[in-house]
Tab-separated table of C-alpha atoms (C1' of nucleotides) in Angstrom:
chain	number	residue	atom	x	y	z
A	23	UNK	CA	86.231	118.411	108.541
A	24	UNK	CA	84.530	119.785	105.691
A	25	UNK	CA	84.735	123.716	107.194
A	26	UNK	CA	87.315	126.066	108.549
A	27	UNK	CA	88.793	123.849	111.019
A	28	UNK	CA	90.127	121.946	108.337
A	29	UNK	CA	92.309	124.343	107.016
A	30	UNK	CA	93.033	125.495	110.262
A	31	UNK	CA	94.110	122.012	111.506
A	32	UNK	CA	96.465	121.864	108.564
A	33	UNK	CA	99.397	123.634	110.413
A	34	UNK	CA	102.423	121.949	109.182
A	35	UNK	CA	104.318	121.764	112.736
A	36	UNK	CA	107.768	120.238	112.163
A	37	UNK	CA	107.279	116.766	113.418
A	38	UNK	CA	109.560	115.667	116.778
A	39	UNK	CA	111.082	112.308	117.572
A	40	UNK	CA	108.665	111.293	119.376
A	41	UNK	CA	106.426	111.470	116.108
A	42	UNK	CA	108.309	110.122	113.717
A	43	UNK	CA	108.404	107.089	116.382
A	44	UNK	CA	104.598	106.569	116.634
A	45	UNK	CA	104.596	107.203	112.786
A	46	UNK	CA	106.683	104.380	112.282
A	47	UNK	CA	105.169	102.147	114.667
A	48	UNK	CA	101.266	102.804	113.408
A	49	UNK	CA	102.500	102.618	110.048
A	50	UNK	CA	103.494	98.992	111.085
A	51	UNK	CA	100.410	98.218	112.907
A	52	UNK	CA	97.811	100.291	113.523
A	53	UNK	CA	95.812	97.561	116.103
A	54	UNK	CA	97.690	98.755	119.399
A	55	UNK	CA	96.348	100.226	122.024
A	56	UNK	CA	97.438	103.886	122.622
A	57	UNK	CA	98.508	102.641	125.814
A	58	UNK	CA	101.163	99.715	123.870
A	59	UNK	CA	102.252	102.561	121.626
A	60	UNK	CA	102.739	104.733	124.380
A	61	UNK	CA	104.868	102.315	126.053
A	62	UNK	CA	106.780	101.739	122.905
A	63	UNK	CA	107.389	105.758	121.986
A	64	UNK	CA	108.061	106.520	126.236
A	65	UNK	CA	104.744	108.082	126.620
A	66	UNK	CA	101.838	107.435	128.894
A	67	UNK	CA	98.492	107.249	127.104
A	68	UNK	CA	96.988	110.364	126.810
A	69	UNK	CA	99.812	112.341	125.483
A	70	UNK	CA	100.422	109.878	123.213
A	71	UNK	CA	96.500	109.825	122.403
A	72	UNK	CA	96.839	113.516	121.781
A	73	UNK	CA	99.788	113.536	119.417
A	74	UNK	CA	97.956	110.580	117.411
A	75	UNK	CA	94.854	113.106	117.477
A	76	UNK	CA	97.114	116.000	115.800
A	77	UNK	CA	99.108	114.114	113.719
A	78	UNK	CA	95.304	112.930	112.020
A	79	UNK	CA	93.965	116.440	112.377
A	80	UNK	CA	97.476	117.649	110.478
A	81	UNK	CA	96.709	115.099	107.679
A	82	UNK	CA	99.928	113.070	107.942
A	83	UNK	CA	98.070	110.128	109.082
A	84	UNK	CA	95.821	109.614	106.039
A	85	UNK	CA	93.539	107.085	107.499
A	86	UNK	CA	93.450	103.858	109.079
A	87	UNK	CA	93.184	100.623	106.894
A	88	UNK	CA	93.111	96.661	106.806
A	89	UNK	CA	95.469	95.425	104.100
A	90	UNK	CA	93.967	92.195	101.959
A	91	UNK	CA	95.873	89.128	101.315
A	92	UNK	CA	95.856	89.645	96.673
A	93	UNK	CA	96.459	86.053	96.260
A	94	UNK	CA	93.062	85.160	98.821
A	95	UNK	CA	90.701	87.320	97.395
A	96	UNK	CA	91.135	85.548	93.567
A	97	UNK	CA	93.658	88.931	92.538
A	98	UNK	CA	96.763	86.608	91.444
A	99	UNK	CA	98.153	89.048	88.952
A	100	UNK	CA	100.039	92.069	88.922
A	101	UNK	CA	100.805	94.641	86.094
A	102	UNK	CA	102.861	97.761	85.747
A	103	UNK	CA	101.711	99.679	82.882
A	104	UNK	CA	103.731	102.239	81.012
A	105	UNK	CA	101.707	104.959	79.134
A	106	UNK	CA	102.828	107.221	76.255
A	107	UNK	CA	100.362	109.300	75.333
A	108	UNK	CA	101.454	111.837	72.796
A	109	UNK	CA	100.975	115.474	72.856
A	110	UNK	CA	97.073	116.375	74.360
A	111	UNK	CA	95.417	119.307	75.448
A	112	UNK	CA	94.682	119.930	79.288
A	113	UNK	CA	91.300	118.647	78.709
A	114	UNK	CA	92.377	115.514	77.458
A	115	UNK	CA	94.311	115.096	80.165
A	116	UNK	CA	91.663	115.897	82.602
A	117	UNK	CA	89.490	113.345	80.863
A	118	UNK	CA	91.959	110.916	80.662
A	119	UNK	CA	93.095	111.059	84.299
A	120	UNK	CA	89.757	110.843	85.242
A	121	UNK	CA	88.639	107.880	83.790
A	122	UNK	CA	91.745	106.056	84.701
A	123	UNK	CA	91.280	107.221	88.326
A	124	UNK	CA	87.846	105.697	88.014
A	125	UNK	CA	89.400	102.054	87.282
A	126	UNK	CA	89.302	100.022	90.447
A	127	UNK	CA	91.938	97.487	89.052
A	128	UNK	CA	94.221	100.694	89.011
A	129	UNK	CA	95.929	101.218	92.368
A	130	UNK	CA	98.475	103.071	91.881
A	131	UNK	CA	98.885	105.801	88.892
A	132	UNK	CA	101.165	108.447	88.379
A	133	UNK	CA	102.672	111.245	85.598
A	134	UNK	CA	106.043	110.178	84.764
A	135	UNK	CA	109.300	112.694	83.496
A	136	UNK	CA	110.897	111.388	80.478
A	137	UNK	CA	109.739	108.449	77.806
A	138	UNK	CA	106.977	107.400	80.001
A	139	UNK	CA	104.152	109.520	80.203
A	140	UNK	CA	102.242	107.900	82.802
A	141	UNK	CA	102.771	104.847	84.922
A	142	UNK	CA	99.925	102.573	86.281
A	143	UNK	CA	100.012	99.549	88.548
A	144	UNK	CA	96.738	97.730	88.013
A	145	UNK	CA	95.893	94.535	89.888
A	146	UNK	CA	93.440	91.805	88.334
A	147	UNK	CA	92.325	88.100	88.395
A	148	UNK	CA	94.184	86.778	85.768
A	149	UNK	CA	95.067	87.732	81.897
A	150	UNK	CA	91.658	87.254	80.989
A	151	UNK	CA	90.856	90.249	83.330
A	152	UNK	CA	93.599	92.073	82.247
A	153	UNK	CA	92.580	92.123	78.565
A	154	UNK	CA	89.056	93.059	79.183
A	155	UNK	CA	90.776	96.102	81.114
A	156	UNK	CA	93.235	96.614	78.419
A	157	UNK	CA	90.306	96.707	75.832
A	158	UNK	CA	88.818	99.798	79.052
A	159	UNK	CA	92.004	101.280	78.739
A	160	UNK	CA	92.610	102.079	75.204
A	161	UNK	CA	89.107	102.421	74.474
A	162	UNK	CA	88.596	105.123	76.873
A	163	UNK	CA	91.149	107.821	75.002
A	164	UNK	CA	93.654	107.889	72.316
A	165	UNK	CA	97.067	106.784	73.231
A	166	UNK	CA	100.419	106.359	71.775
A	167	UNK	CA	101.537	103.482	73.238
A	168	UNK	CA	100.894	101.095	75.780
A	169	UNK	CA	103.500	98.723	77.770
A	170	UNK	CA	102.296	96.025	79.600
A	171	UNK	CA	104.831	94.432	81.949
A	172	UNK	CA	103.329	91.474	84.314
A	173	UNK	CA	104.615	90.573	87.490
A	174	UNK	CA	105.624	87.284	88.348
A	175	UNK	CA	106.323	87.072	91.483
A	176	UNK	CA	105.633	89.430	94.677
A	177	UNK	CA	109.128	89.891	96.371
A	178	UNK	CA	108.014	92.560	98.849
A	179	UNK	CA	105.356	95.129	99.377
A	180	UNK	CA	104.886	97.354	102.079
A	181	UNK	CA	103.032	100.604	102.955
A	182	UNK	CA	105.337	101.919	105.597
A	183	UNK	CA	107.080	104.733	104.282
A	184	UNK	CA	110.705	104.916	106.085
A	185	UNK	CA	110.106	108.241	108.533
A	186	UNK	CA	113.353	110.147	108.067
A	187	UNK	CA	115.293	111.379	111.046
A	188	UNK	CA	114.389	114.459	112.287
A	189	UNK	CA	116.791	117.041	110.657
A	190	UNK	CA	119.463	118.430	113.376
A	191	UNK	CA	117.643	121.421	113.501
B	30	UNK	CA	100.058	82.182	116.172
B	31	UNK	CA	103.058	80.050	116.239
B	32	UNK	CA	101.691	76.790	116.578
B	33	UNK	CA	99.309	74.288	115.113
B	34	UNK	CA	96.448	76.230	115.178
B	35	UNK	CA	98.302	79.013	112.682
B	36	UNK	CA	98.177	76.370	109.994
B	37	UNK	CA	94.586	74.879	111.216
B	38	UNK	CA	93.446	78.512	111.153
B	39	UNK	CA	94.717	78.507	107.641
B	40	UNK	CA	91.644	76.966	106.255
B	41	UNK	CA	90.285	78.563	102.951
B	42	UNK	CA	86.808	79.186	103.531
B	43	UNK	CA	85.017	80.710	100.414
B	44	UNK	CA	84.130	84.054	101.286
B	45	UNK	CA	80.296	84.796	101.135
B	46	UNK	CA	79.196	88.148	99.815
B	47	UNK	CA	79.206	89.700	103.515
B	48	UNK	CA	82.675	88.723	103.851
B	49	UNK	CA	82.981	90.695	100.791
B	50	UNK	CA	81.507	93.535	102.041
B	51	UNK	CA	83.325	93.436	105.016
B	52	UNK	CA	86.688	93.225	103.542
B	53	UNK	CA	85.444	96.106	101.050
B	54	UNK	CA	84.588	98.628	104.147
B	55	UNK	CA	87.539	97.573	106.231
B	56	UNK	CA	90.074	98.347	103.204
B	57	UNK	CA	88.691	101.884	103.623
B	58	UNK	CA	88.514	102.520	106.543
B	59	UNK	CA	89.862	100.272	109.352
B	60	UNK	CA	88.724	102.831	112.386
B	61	UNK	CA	84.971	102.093	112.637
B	62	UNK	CA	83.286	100.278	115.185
B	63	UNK	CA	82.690	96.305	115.184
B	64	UNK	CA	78.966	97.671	115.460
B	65	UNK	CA	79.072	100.654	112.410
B	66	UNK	CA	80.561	97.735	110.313
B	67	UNK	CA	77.678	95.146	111.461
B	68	UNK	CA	75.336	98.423	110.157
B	69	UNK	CA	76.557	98.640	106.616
B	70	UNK	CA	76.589	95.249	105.927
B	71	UNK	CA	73.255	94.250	107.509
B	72	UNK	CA	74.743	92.388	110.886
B	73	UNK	CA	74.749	93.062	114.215
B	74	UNK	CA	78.327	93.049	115.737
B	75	UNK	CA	78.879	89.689	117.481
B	76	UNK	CA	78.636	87.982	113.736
B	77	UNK	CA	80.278	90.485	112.297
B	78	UNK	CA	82.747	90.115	115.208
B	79	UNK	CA	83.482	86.509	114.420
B	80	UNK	CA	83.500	87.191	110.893
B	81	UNK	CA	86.826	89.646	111.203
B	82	UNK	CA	88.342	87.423	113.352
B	83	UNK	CA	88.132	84.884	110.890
B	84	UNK	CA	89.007	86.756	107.979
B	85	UNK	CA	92.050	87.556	110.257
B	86	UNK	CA	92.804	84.198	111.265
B	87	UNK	CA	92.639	82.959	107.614
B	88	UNK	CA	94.829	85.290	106.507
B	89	UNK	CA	92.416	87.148	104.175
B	90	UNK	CA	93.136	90.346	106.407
B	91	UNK	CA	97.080	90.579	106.752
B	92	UNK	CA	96.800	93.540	109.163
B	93	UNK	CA	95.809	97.222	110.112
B	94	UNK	CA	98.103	100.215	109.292
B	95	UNK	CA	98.025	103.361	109.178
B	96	UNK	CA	98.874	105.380	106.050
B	97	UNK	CA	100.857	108.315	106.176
B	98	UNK	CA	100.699	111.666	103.650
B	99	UNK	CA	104.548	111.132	101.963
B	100	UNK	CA	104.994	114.684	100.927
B	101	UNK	CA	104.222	115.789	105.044
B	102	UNK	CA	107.222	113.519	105.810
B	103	UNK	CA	109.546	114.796	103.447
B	104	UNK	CA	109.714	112.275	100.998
B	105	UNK	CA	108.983	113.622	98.146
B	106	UNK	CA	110.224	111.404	95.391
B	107	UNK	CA	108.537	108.460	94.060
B	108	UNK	CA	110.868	106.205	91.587
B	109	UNK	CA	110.323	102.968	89.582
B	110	UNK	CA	113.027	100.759	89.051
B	111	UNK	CA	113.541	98.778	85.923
B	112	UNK	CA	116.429	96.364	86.140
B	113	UNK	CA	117.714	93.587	83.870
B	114	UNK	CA	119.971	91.203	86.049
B	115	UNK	CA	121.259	89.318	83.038
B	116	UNK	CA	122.038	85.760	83.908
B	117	UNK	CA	122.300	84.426	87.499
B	118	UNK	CA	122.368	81.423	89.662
B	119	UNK	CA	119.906	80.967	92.636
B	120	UNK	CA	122.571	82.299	94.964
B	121	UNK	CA	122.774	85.383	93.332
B	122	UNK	CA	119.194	86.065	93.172
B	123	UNK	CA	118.914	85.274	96.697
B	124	UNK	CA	121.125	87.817	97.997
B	125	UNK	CA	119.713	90.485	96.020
B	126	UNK	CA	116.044	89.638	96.693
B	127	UNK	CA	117.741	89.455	100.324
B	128	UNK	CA	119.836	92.826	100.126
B	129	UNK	CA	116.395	94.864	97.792
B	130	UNK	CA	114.158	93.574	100.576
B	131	UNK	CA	116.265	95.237	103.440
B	132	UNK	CA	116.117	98.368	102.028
B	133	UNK	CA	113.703	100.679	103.535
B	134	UNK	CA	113.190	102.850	100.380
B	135	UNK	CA	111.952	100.281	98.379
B	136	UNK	CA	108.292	100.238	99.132
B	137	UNK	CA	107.624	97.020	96.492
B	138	UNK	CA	109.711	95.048	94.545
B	139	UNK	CA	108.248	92.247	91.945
B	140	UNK	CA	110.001	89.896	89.700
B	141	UNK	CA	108.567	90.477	86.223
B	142	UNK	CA	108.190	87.910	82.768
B	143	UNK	CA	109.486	89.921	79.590
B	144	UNK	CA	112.166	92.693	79.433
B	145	UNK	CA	112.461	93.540	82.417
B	146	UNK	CA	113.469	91.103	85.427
B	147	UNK	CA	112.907	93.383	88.242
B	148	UNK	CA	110.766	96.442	89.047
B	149	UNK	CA	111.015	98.534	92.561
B	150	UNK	CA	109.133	101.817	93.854
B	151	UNK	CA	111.217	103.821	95.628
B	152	UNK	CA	110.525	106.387	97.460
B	153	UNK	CA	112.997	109.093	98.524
B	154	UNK	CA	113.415	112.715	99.927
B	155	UNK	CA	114.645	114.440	96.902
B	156	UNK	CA	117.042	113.693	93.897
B	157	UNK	CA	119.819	113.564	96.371
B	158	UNK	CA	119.021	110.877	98.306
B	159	UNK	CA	117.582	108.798	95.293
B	160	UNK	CA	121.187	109.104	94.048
B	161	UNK	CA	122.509	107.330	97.145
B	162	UNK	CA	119.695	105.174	97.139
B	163	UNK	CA	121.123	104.402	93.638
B	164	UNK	CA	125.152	103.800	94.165
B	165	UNK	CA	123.758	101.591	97.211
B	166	UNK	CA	121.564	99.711	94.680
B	167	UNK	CA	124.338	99.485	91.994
B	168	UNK	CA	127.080	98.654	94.780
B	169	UNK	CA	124.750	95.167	96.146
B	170	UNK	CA	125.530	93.489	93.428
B	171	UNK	CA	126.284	93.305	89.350
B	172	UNK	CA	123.367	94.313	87.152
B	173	UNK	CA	123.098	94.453	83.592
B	174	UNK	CA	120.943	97.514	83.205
B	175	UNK	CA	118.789	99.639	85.138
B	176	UNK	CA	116.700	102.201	84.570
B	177	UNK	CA	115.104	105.132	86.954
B	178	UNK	CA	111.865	106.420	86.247
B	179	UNK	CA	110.791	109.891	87.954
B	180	UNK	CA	107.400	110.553	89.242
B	181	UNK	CA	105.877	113.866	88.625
B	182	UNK	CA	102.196	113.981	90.251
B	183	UNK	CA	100.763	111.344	92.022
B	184	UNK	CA	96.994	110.966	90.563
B	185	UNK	CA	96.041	108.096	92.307
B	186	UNK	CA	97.690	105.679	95.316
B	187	UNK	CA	95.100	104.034	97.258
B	188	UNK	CA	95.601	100.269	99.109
B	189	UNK	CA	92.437	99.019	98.656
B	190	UNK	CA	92.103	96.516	96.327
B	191	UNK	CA	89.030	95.805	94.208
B	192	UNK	CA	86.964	92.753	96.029
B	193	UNK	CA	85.580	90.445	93.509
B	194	UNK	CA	81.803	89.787	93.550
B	195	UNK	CA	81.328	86.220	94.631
B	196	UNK	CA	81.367	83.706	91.991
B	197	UNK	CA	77.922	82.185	90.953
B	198	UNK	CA	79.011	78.461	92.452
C	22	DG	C1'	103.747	119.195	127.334
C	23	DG	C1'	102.810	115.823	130.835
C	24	DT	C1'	100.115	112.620	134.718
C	25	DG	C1'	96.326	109.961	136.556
C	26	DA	C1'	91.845	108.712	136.962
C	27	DA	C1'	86.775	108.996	135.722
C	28	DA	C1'	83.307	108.679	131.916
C	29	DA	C1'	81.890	106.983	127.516
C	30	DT	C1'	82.514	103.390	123.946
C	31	DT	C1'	83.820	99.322	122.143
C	32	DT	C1'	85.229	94.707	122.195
C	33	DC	C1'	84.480	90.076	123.114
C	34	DG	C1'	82.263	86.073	124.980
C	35	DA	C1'	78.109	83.450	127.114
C	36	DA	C1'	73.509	81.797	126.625
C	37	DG	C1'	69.999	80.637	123.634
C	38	DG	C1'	66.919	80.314	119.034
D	2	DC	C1'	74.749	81.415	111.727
D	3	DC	C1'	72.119	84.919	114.100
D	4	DT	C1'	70.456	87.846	118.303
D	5	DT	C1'	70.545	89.806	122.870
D	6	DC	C1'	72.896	90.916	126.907
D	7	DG	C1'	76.761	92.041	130.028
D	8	DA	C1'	81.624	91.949	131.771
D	9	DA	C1'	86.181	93.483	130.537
D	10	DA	C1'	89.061	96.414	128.139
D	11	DT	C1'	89.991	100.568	125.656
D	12	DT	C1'	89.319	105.111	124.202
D	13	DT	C1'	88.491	109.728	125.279
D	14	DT	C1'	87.786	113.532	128.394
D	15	DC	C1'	88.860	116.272	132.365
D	16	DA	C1'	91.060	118.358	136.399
D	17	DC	C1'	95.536	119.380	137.683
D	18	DC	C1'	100.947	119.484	137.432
DNA sequence: GGTGAAAATTTCGAAGG
DNA sequence: CCTTCGAAATTTTCACC
């Protein structure tokens, strides 16, 4: 995928019901058969093989991951980190984006509208982990001000994204 | 996995570097062969076999998903949630961890020390259906404040979380 | 688009060091 | 706990509706 298929591939055909279905059910487990999610969707296998081929050649199935347990791999704590970073230059920026991208502890990171400049969730062993990131953080560029809010308990957390409807045409 | 052997299987093995490995490949990319694993972390696939099956079995692997591209869905909008619930019994903080949980917008929801008691990211089509999302939120039940923070660019989102090395015993 | 079945891979378990 | 080997299951392709 690296040559003119790629951007070929990337035809954004409007996505059917029967898409959105096997969307919703690989999002919730990706470990079926083709044959169990054709069942599920009212296909037989090889159509339904075919879609899940185009829907990964199209790019809206990303990839195909295992999820970790936090808590069983040592990673007990999680923090949502709010960033103001005062007026920069596009190279700052670039620099600064960068390196935070670079952060493995950071797993989610985003440019915010309004009195947050940037939003992070990071995820660490414990506070003595977070403060050597911290100590990363604002020693990697100048900022403005840094909010640290810790979570203290995991209510829910998904990564199935509710596929709308399809629109009524 | 409903029986005795779900709580047997619960046993919590210290994970050896190669578990580590594994668990670091498989967070990537869940697709490859039993045998391409064994490759890159210097097994051949029957113990590499067991070795999933275990990590499964213990829990350490929750399960295999697929991710999907949000923007090739339509959902455009990516939110966080601040809310301060003020003081409540148990009884109300079970029916709005209860009513949060159900909703299908709200991709994670953690209950946070300081400020803030609650923090959500939602994600939505467009300002529109945030605002429902919103009066829905609002309607559940009485909060003291809450406050909507807009995405502008995702930089990073990735569901891999950092494996630590092994401890030195 | 869809069906059904053959070919190519992969998974999973047995036997043994 | 690892390796090799093979049966069973699944994925992927192909010829045809």
């Amino acid at each position: 995928m690296t040559d003119i298929d790629s951007v070929v591939a990337e035809s954004n055909r409007r996505l059917d019901a029967i898409d959105r279905k096997i969307l919703t059910v690989l999002q919730q487990d990706a470990s079926l058969s083709v044959a169990e999610i054709g069942d599920r969707v009212g296909l037989s296998s090889t159509p339904c093989w075919k879609r899940i081929q185009r829907l990964e050649a199209d790019g809206v199935i990303i990839k195909r991951v295992a999820l970790v347990d936090q808590d069983k791999i040592g990673l007990g704590l999680s923090v949502f980190v709010s960033i103001e970073s005062g007026d920069h230059s596009d190279a700052w920026l670039k620099t600064f984006a960068d390196a935070v991208s670079a952060m493995p502890e950071v797993i989610e990171f985003y440019r915010m509208a309004g009195d947050v400049d940037y939003m992070l969730r990071v995820v660490v062993a414990d506070m003595r982990a977070y403060d050597q990131f911290y100590k990363k953080l604002i020693g990697t560029v100048p900022l403005k001000n840094v909010t640290s809010r810790f979570a203290m308990e995991k209510i829910k957390s998904v990564t199935a994204l509710p596929v709308p409807p399809m629109p009524v045409s």
